[in-house]
Amino acid sequence: MTSNNKIALKKQVDSSMLFMGAIREAMHDRNYLPAEGSPASLDNAHPHYAEAEWSGALHEQSDVQAQMSLLASIQHLSLAIEDAGCQPAAFIVLVRASLEAAASSNFLSSASITSVAEGARRGLNEMLHGAFQQWRALDQYGEVADAATKLTTINQWLYKASSYPDLGQINRAHERRSPAAPHAGDQRPTISSMIDDLFPTGDGKRFGRWLYSAVSAPAHSSAHGFAIAGAQILLPDGSQTIDQEAELAHDRVARFAVTGLSAVSTAAKSVFARYGWPWSDLES
């Protein structure tokens, strides 16, 4: 990498970290609480679906999860940008994790949520999805008692949700021959679909799904994943070799970083709008 490229890359790293740091600082300065008159505060003023089984109101848990996912996305991308492509496989895996978290944050705080019931439903399904994954892992590892406890929790949540018709029909997908996460109303979207929402194209080509597939390849140790990371090299004679010292070129680092920052920005705008926090302060 030339000295000019290194300087340009350092400037990009510094500006990226400054932007993400400003988001975290703005959230911290507001104590992670909604502003008066914001959609989140108006919903909180009238408790809905507050049950002991859920440890509080579902829509409030959804809001908190949106914030946590946004902060996780920033953490992942910060580590990736600090690495600046020196460890390509790890860099891309971190970008992938950042996209996943940003997509979840955006989904849980989206302006498309026009009712308390919809926000609560998304929050419940997020809880059910996580609990299902935990139950499956415990069961498969032979942790019978802990798996049974987790399954009991899932069923309690579903039973309580069934008493609220506006949350939608209860689907006990975990009881199928091929189990899946149970859900209320519409099934939780796939992660690639949620990433699509971060990058709407308008032409139906689903850039988010393509992007997620590309950044997932190194995580899954796919052959083309090593090629994307720059470690697998095709020689002129057609043979292949490995370069374990390979680094991503600065322009490829920049493309990944800008894409990740775009995802963080979209998710942050969604959370800030939900909480009534001014976004203009960050842009300035």
PDB file of N, CA and C in Angstrom, residues 22 127 141 145 193 244:
ATOM      1  N   ALA A  22     -20.187   9.458  17.619  1.00  0.00           N
ATOM      2  CA  ALA A  22     -21.195  10.499  17.844  1.00  0.00           C
ATOM      3  C   ALA A  22     -22.567   9.877  18.091  1.00  0.00           C
ATOM      4  N   MET A 127     -37.947 -12.315  20.752  1.00  0.00           N
ATOM      5  CA  MET A 127     -37.700 -13.088  21.967  1.00  0.00           C
ATOM      6  C   MET A 127     -37.867 -14.583  21.699  1.00  0.00           C
ATOM      7  N   TYR A 141     -27.161 -30.602  22.857  1.00  0.00           N
ATOM      8  CA  TYR A 141     -25.984 -30.896  23.669  1.00  0.00           C
ATOM      9  C   TYR A 141     -26.307 -31.785  24.876  1.00  0.00           C
ATOM     10  N   ALA A 145     -32.308 -30.881  31.433  1.00  0.00           N
ATOM     11  CA  ALA A 145     -33.033 -30.058  32.400  1.00  0.00           C
ATOM     12  C   ALA A 145     -33.124 -28.602  31.933  1.00  0.00           C
ATOM     13  N   SER A 193     -33.624 -10.711   4.177  1.00  0.00           N
ATOM     14  CA  SER A 193     -34.735  -9.811   3.858  1.00  0.00           C
ATOM     15  C   SER A 193     -34.629  -8.520   4.664  1.00  0.00           C
ATOM     16  N   GLN A 244      -1.158 -16.176   3.295  1.00  0.00           N
ATOM     17  CA  GLN A 244      -1.705 -15.910   4.626  1.00  0.00           C
ATOM     18  C   GLN A 244      -1.388 -14.503   5.131  1.00  0.00           C
TER      19      GLN A 244
END
